[in-house]
Amino acid sequence: MIKRIALLTLLVAPLWLSAQVRTEKLLEKGWKFTREDNPEFKTSQFDDTKWQSVCIPHDWAIYGPFSINNDKQNTAIVQDGQKEAMEHAGRTGGLPFVGTGWYRLRFDVPEYTNGKKCTLVFDGAMSHARVYINGKEACFWPFGYNSFHCNVTSLLNKDGKNNTLAVRLENRPQSSRWYPGAGLYRNVHLVINEDAHIPTWGTQLTTPVVKKDFARVNLKTRLDIPSGKAFTDYRIVTELKAPDGKVVASDEQQGTKYDEKIFNQHFVVDNPALWSPDSPALYSAVSKVYEGNTLKDEYTTPFGIRSIEIIPNKGFYLNGERTTFKGVCNHHDLGPLGGIANEAGIRRQIRILKDMGCNAIRTSHNMPAPELIRACDEMGMMIMSESFDEWKAAKLQNGYHKIFDEWAEKDLVNLIHQFRNNPSVVMWCI
């Protein structure tokens, strides 16, 4: 019996040790929701047992009811040649997305021990999200389509138990020209790291040389380190894995005082499988960061080897071949599923588009869900990733122009950092 226990320990221990370095949880179940609004909802003591039980992602507006009064707008649609304001309805589907909603979740973080770092990542929250942990505000992000993250380490209970996450969302009237959805309509993640770790979207991978017989790959990896430590205390070991899982290149690098806390690694891949819509070959860069011989973080960067070039008067070239975009402008909603980021629904859309002969999608008129980009990477669909619908000039009374000056750069930084390594993204659109 003792031998069996010892063998079981040997088999399980490596998995357990690996899991403790970086843990990511999908905060999907156990949420409570209400359409009421009260500042007390952010507190840990508030009793939400009578609220509606929901799973995330959740779109409160798709439940209806439909009404012509839900989206009446008195405006001139200049795109249709209208010069005087007149009443319009149905532009946003006649669904009740305007208003305020609150979400609450009670959760434990048993992995949270002294020195660990905890980050909340929201793939999208519609909109004007105010995030509270145990009654204290953790972050605010107004744009409902963008992913954002906040460090909640100092706000969690010290034992990691009985934490309360509360999110207030508000959709304002005349803020959208189409159906935007409402609520926590994309996934929410909790990431637990060691004190030294690769931050959210902390890698940048490029393929500066792409040929049929070889490709050069450059990987820059940022490292967050605790006070009292130096970048020279850490080293990184990265393996590039081919679509079949075999290691095709590797590199080890020690941090130096000249690196500005960024590891800069170079690789050569012989006879690469090039990414294209017809052959969406995906590689992965698996990076491990060590302090001495202690593993501090493990981070995987999926990528594709491909070259893109725009030649004036000739066109767009993918892997050296002129490629014509056969694309669609695709809004984010999924019909009767509403605005939720439903992976099966997204992949169904892409299959139908590819069957039609499409090879490209413009994410009209907003930042896409991570599930869409991941599916396009895997299924072979080029992406023009759009940012926001307005600059300083107003299209709607409460559109993006109201926050452009303060938030445009922040939103673009998150958009580009999140999707800069994805081979499907071949163009940015503002």
Coordinates of C-alpha atoms in Angstrom, one line a residue:
M1 CA 0.0 0.0 0.0
I2 CA 2.9 2.4 0.9
K3 CA 4.5 1.7 -2.5
R4 CA 1.2 2.5 -4.3
I5 CA 0.9 5.8 -2.4
A6 CA 4.5 6.7 -3.2
L7 CA 4.0 5.9 -6.9
L8 CA 0.8 8.0 -7.0
T9 CA 2.7 10.9 -5.3
L10 CA 5.4 10.7 -8.0
L11 CA 2.8 10.8 -10.8
V12 CA 0.8 13.7 -9.4
A13 CA 3.5 15.9 -7.9
P14 CA 4.9 17.2 -11.2
L15 CA 1.4 18.2 -12.3
W16 CA 0.7 19.9 -8.9
L17 CA 4.0 21.8 -9.0
S18 CA 3.3 23.0 -12.5
A19 CA -0.2 24.1 -11.6
Q20 CA 1.1 26.3 -8.8
V21 CA 3.4 28.5 -11.0
R22 CA 0.6 30.1 -13.0
T23 CA -3.1 29.3 -12.4
E24 CA -6.0 30.7 -14.5
K25 CA -9.6 30.3 -13.4
L26 CA -12.6 31.0 -15.6
L27 CA -15.1 32.8 -13.4
E28 CA -18.2 31.3 -15.1
K29 CA -20.6 30.0 -12.5
G30 CA -22.1 31.3 -9.2
W31 CA -22.9 34.8 -10.3
K32 CA -25.8 36.9 -9.1
F33 CA -27.4 39.6 -11.2
T34 CA -29.9 42.5 -10.9
R35 CA -31.1 45.4 -13.0
E36 CA -31.5 47.6 -9.9
D37 CA -28.9 50.1 -8.9
N38 CA -27.6 50.8 -5.3
P39 CA -24.1 51.8 -4.1
E40 CA -24.5 49.2 -1.3
F41 CA -24.3 46.4 -4.0
K42 CA -20.5 46.7 -4.0
T43 CA -20.1 45.8 -0.3
S44 CA -19.2 42.3 1.0
Q45 CA -22.0 42.4 3.5
F46 CA -24.9 42.9 1.0
D47 CA -27.3 40.0 0.8
D48 CA -27.8 39.1 -2.9
T49 CA -29.5 35.8 -2.4
K50 CA -32.7 37.0 -4.0
W51 CA -30.9 38.2 -7.2
Q52 CA -31.1 36.2 -10.4
S53 CA -28.5 33.4 -10.7
V54 CA -26.6 33.6 -14.0
C55 CA -23.6 32.2 -15.8
I56 CA -21.0 34.3 -17.5
P57 CA -20.9 35.2 -20.4
H58 CA -24.4 36.8 -20.0
D59 CA -26.3 39.3 -22.1
W60 CA -29.2 40.8 -20.1
A61 CA -30.8 42.5 -23.0
I62 CA -31.3 39.5 -25.3
Y63 CA -34.1 38.3 -22.9
G64 CA -36.2 41.2 -24.1
P65 CA -38.9 42.2 -24.2
F66 CA -38.8 43.7 -27.7
S67 CA -40.3 47.2 -27.8
I68 CA -40.2 50.1 -30.3
N69 CA -39.6 52.3 -27.2
N70 CA -36.4 50.6 -26.3
D71 CA -34.3 52.3 -28.9
K72 CA -36.1 55.4 -30.2
Q73 CA -33.6 57.8 -31.6
N74 CA -34.3 61.3 -32.8
T75 CA -31.4 61.8 -35.3
A76 CA -30.4 62.4 -38.9
I77 CA -28.7 59.4 -40.4
V78 CA -26.2 61.2 -42.6
Q79 CA -25.1 58.0 -44.2
D80 CA -28.6 57.7 -45.7
G81 CA -28.5 61.3 -46.9
Q82 CA -30.8 62.6 -44.1
K83 CA -30.3 66.3 -43.3
E84 CA -32.9 66.8 -40.6
A85 CA -33.4 64.8 -37.4
M86 CA -36.3 62.5 -37.4
E87 CA -37.5 59.6 -35.2
H88 CA -35.9 56.2 -35.8
A89 CA -36.5 52.9 -34.0
G90 CA -35.1 49.4 -34.5
R91 CA -31.5 50.4 -35.2
T92 CA -30.4 48.5 -32.1
G93 CA -32.9 45.7 -32.4
G94 CA -35.6 47.0 -30.1
L95 CA -34.1 45.3 -27.1
P96 CA -33.7 46.8 -23.6
F97 CA -29.9 47.2 -23.5
V98 CA -30.0 50.8 -22.0
G99 CA -29.7 51.0 -18.2
T100 CA -27.7 49.7 -15.3
G101 CA -26.9 46.2 -14.2
W102 CA -24.9 44.7 -11.3
Y103 CA -23.1 41.4 -11.0
R104 CA -21.8 39.8 -7.9
L105 CA -19.7 36.7 -7.2
R106 CA -18.3 35.2 -4.0
F107 CA -15.1 33.2 -4.5
D108 CA -12.1 31.6 -2.9
V109 CA -8.6 31.7 -4.1
P110 CA -6.8 28.8 -2.3
E111 CA -3.7 29.3 -4.5
Y112 CA -3.3 32.8 -3.1
T113 CA -0.4 32.6 -0.6
N114 CA 2.1 35.2 0.5
G115 CA 4.0 36.8 -2.4
K116 CA 1.6 35.6 -5.1
K117 CA 0.1 38.2 -7.5
C118 CA -3.6 38.1 -8.7
T119 CA -5.0 39.7 -11.8
L120 CA -8.6 39.9 -13.0
V121 CA -9.0 39.9 -16.8
F122 CA -12.2 40.9 -18.5
D123 CA -12.6 40.0 -22.1
G124 CA -15.3 42.7 -22.4
A125 CA -17.9 44.3 -20.2
M126 CA -20.8 46.3 -21.7
S127 CA -20.2 49.1 -20.5
H128 CA -18.6 51.7 -18.2
A129 CA -17.5 48.9 -16.0
R130 CA -16.6 49.6 -12.3
V131 CA -15.0 46.6 -10.7
Y132 CA -15.0 46.2 -6.9
I133 CA -13.2 43.6 -4.7
N134 CA -14.4 43.3 -1.1
G135 CA -16.1 46.7 -1.4
K136 CA -13.1 48.6 -2.8
E137 CA -12.8 49.8 -6.4
A138 CA -10.2 47.8 -8.4
C139 CA -10.5 49.4 -11.8
F140 CA -12.8 51.3 -14.2
W141 CA -13.0 50.8 -18.0
P142 CA -15.7 52.6 -20.0
F143 CA -15.4 51.0 -23.4
G144 CA -17.5 47.8 -23.5
Y145 CA -15.8 46.1 -26.4
N146 CA -12.2 46.1 -25.1
S147 CA -10.5 43.6 -22.9
F148 CA -8.9 45.0 -19.7
H149 CA -7.2 43.8 -16.6
C150 CA -6.6 44.9 -13.1
N151 CA -4.2 43.9 -10.3
V152 CA -6.4 42.9 -7.3
T153 CA -3.6 41.4 -5.1
S154 CA -3.9 44.0 -2.4
L155 CA -7.7 43.8 -2.3
L156 CA -8.1 40.1 -1.7
N157 CA -8.6 38.7 1.9
K158 CA -5.2 37.6 3.2
D159 CA -6.3 33.9 3.5
G160 CA -7.8 34.0 0.0
K161 CA -11.2 33.1 1.2
N162 CA -14.7 34.6 1.1
N163 CA -13.9 37.3 -1.4
T164 CA -16.7 39.3 -3.1
L165 CA -16.4 40.6 -6.7
A166 CA -19.0 43.2 -7.7
V167 CA -19.3 44.8 -11.2
R168 CA -21.5 47.7 -12.0
L169 CA -22.3 48.2 -15.7
E170 CA -24.2 51.0 -17.4
N171 CA -25.4 51.3 -21.0
R172 CA -26.4 54.9 -21.8
P173 CA -29.1 55.9 -24.3
Q174 CA -28.0 56.7 -27.9
S175 CA -24.6 55.1 -27.3
S176 CA -24.7 52.6 -30.2
R177 CA -25.7 52.4 -33.9
W178 CA -26.3 48.7 -33.7
Y179 CA -27.2 46.1 -31.0
P180 CA -24.3 46.1 -28.5
G181 CA -25.6 43.6 -26.0
A182 CA -25.4 44.3 -22.3
G183 CA -23.7 43.0 -19.2
L184 CA -20.7 40.7 -18.6
Y185 CA -21.2 39.3 -22.2
R186 CA -17.6 38.0 -22.5
N187 CA -15.5 35.8 -20.2
V188 CA -13.9 36.8 -16.9
H189 CA -10.6 35.3 -15.8
L190 CA -8.7 35.2 -12.5
V191 CA -4.9 34.7 -12.9
I192 CA -2.6 33.8 -10.0
N193 CA 1.1 34.3 -10.5
E194 CA 4.4 34.1 -8.6
D195 CA 6.0 37.4 -7.5
A196 CA 8.1 37.3 -10.7
H197 CA 5.9 36.6 -13.8
I198 CA 5.2 37.5 -17.4
P199 CA 2.4 40.1 -17.3
T200 CA -0.9 40.0 -19.2
W201 CA -0.2 40.1 -22.9
G202 CA 3.5 40.3 -22.0
T203 CA 5.0 38.7 -25.1
Q204 CA 5.6 40.1 -28.6
L205 CA 6.4 37.6 -31.4
T206 CA 7.3 38.6 -34.9
T207 CA 8.6 36.6 -38.0
P208 CA 10.9 39.2 -39.7
V209 CA 12.2 36.7 -42.3
V210 CA 9.9 34.1 -43.9
K211 CA 11.1 31.9 -46.7
K212 CA 10.0 28.5 -47.9
D213 CA 13.2 26.8 -46.5
F214 CA 13.6 28.7 -43.2
A215 CA 12.1 31.5 -41.0
R216 CA 13.5 33.7 -38.4
V217 CA 11.4 34.2 -35.2
N218 CA 11.9 37.0 -32.7
L219 CA 10.3 36.8 -29.2
K220 CA 10.3 39.7 -26.7
T221 CA 9.1 38.7 -23.2
R222 CA 8.5 41.3 -20.5
L223 CA 9.0 40.2 -16.9
D224 CA 7.5 41.8 -13.8
I225 CA 9.8 41.4 -10.8
P226 CA 9.3 42.2 -7.1
S227 CA 11.1 45.0 -5.4
G228 CA 14.5 44.1 -4.1
K229 CA 15.2 41.8 -7.1
A230 CA 17.1 42.5 -10.3
F231 CA 16.4 41.4 -13.8
T232 CA 19.8 39.7 -13.8
D233 CA 18.4 37.2 -11.2
Y234 CA 16.2 35.6 -13.9
R235 CA 16.7 33.5 -17.0
I236 CA 14.2 32.4 -19.7
V237 CA 14.1 29.0 -21.5
T238 CA 11.8 29.0 -24.6
E239 CA 10.9 26.1 -26.9
L240 CA 9.2 26.6 -30.3
K241 CA 6.8 23.8 -31.0
A242 CA 5.5 22.9 -34.5
P243 CA 1.8 22.2 -35.2
D244 CA 2.5 18.5 -34.5
G245 CA 3.9 19.4 -31.0
K246 CA 7.6 18.7 -31.9
V247 CA 10.2 21.1 -30.7
V248 CA 11.8 22.8 -33.7
A249 CA 13.9 25.5 -32.0
S250 CA 15.0 26.5 -28.5
D251 CA 16.9 29.2 -26.7
E252 CA 18.0 30.1 -23.2
Q253 CA 18.9 33.6 -22.1
Q254 CA 20.0 35.1 -18.8
G255 CA 18.7 38.6 -18.0
T256 CA 21.2 41.5 -18.1
K257 CA 21.1 45.0 -16.8
Y258 CA 20.9 46.3 -20.3
D259 CA 17.6 44.5 -21.2
E260 CA 15.0 46.9 -19.5
K261 CA 13.3 43.8 -18.1
I262 CA 12.6 42.3 -21.5
F263 CA 14.1 39.1 -22.8
N264 CA 14.9 39.3 -26.5
Q265 CA 15.2 35.8 -28.1
H266 CA 15.9 34.8 -31.7
F267 CA 15.2 31.5 -33.4
V268 CA 15.5 29.8 -36.8
V269 CA 12.8 27.4 -38.0
D270 CA 13.8 25.1 -40.9
N271 CA 11.2 24.3 -43.5
P272 CA 8.4 26.1 -41.7
A273 CA 4.7 25.4 -42.3
L274 CA 3.4 28.8 -43.3
W275 CA 0.1 30.1 -42.0
S276 CA -2.6 31.0 -44.6
P277 CA -6.4 30.8 -44.9
D278 CA -6.0 27.5 -46.8
S279 CA -3.4 26.1 -44.4
P280 CA -3.7 27.7 -40.9
A281 CA -0.6 26.1 -39.3
L282 CA -0.1 27.1 -35.7
Y283 CA 3.1 27.0 -33.7
S284 CA 3.6 27.8 -30.0
A285 CA 6.4 29.4 -28.0
V286 CA 6.5 27.8 -24.6
S287 CA 8.6 30.1 -22.2
K288 CA 9.7 29.2 -18.7
V289 CA 11.2 31.8 -16.4
Y290 CA 13.6 30.7 -13.6
E291 CA 15.1 32.4 -10.6
G292 CA 18.2 30.2 -10.2
N293 CA 16.7 26.7 -10.6
T294 CA 13.3 27.7 -9.3
L295 CA 10.5 27.9 -11.9
K296 CA 8.7 31.2 -11.5
D297 CA 6.4 31.3 -14.6
E298 CA 5.4 29.4 -17.7
Y299 CA 3.7 31.2 -20.5
T300 CA 2.6 29.9 -24.0
T301 CA 2.4 32.2 -27.0
P302 CA 0.5 30.7 -30.0
F303 CA 1.6 32.1 -33.3
G304 CA 1.8 31.5 -37.0
I305 CA 4.7 31.9 -39.4
R306 CA 3.7 34.2 -42.2
S307 CA 4.7 37.3 -44.0
I308 CA 2.4 40.2 -45.0
E309 CA 3.2 43.1 -47.3
I310 CA 1.2 45.8 -49.0
I311 CA 2.8 47.0 -52.2
P312 CA 1.5 50.2 -53.7
N313 CA -0.4 49.8 -57.0
K314 CA -0.1 46.0 -56.7
G315 CA -2.0 44.9 -53.6
F316 CA -1.7 42.7 -50.5
Y317 CA 0.8 39.9 -50.4
L318 CA 0.6 37.0 -48.0
N319 CA 3.7 34.8 -47.9
G320 CA 5.0 36.5 -51.0
E321 CA 1.8 35.7 -53.0
R322 CA -0.7 38.4 -54.1
T323 CA -3.9 37.7 -52.1
T324 CA -7.3 39.2 -52.7
F325 CA -9.5 39.9 -49.7
K326 CA -12.9 38.3 -50.0
G327 CA -14.3 39.6 -46.8
V328 CA -17.3 40.7 -44.8
C329 CA -18.0 43.3 -42.2
N330 CA -19.2 41.2 -39.3
H331 CA -20.9 42.5 -36.2
H332 CA -20.2 40.8 -32.9
D333 CA -23.7 39.6 -32.0
L334 CA -24.8 36.1 -32.6
G335 CA -28.5 36.6 -33.5
P336 CA -30.7 34.9 -30.9
L337 CA -27.7 34.3 -28.6
G338 CA -27.2 38.1 -28.3
G339 CA -23.9 39.7 -27.7
I340 CA -22.3 36.8 -25.7
A341 CA -19.0 35.4 -26.8
N342 CA -20.2 31.9 -27.6
E343 CA -17.4 29.9 -29.1
A344 CA -19.6 27.4 -30.9
G345 CA -21.7 30.2 -32.4
I346 CA -18.6 32.0 -33.5
R347 CA -17.1 29.0 -35.2
R348 CA -20.4 28.2 -36.9
Q349 CA -20.3 31.7 -38.4
I350 CA -16.8 31.2 -39.7
R351 CA -17.6 27.8 -41.2
I352 CA -20.5 29.4 -43.1
L353 CA -18.4 32.3 -44.3
K354 CA -15.6 30.0 -45.5
D355 CA -18.2 27.8 -47.3
M356 CA -19.3 31.1 -49.1
G357 CA -15.7 31.7 -50.2
C358 CA -14.7 34.3 -47.6
N359 CA -11.2 34.6 -46.4
A360 CA -11.4 37.8 -44.3
I361 CA -13.5 39.6 -41.6
R362 CA -13.6 43.2 -40.6
T363 CA -14.7 43.4 -36.9
S364 CA -17.4 46.0 -37.5
H365 CA -17.3 48.4 -35.7
N366 CA -15.4 47.4 -32.6
M367 CA -12.7 45.3 -30.9
P368 CA -13.3 41.6 -31.3
A369 CA -13.8 38.8 -28.7
P370 CA -10.7 36.7 -28.1
E371 CA -12.8 33.6 -29.1
L372 CA -13.2 35.1 -32.6
I373 CA -9.5 35.8 -33.1
R374 CA -8.6 32.3 -31.7
A375 CA -11.1 30.7 -34.1
C376 CA -9.8 32.6 -37.0
D377 CA -6.2 31.6 -36.2
E378 CA -7.2 28.0 -36.1
M379 CA -9.7 27.9 -39.0
G380 CA -7.9 30.2 -41.4
M381 CA -9.6 33.6 -41.7
M382 CA -7.8 36.9 -42.0
I383 CA -8.8 39.7 -39.7
M384 CA -9.0 43.5 -40.0
S385 CA -9.3 44.3 -36.3
E386 CA -11.3 47.5 -35.7
S387 CA -11.1 49.7 -32.7
F388 CA -14.0 52.1 -32.1
D389 CA -16.9 53.7 -34.0
E390 CA -16.1 57.4 -33.4
W391 CA -13.2 59.8 -32.9
K392 CA -14.0 63.3 -31.7
A393 CA -16.9 63.9 -34.0
A394 CA -20.2 62.5 -32.7
K395 CA -22.3 60.0 -34.6
L396 CA -24.5 59.5 -31.5
Q397 CA -25.1 61.6 -28.5
N398 CA -23.3 59.3 -26.1
G399 CA -20.9 57.6 -28.5
Y400 CA -17.2 57.1 -28.1
H401 CA -16.4 60.7 -28.9
K402 CA -17.2 61.5 -25.2
I403 CA -14.2 59.5 -24.0
F404 CA -11.9 59.7 -27.0
D405 CA -9.4 62.1 -25.6
E406 CA -8.8 60.2 -22.4
W407 CA -9.3 56.6 -23.6
A408 CA -8.3 56.2 -27.3
E409 CA -4.6 55.5 -26.6
K410 CA -5.4 53.2 -23.6
D411 CA -7.9 51.2 -25.7
L412 CA -5.5 50.9 -28.7
V413 CA -2.7 49.7 -26.4
N414 CA -4.9 46.9 -25.0
L415 CA -6.2 46.0 -28.4
I416 CA -2.8 45.7 -30.0
H417 CA -1.0 44.1 -27.1
Q418 CA -3.7 41.4 -26.9
F419 CA -3.8 40.4 -30.5
R420 CA -0.3 41.4 -31.9
N421 CA 0.8 37.8 -31.9
N422 CA -2.2 36.3 -33.7
P423 CA -1.5 35.3 -37.3
S424 CA -5.1 35.9 -38.4
V425 CA -4.7 39.7 -37.6
V426 CA -3.2 41.2 -40.8
M427 CA -4.5 44.7 -40.4
W428 CA -5.5 47.2 -37.8
C429 CA -8.5 49.6 -38.4
I430 CA -9.4 52.9 -36.8

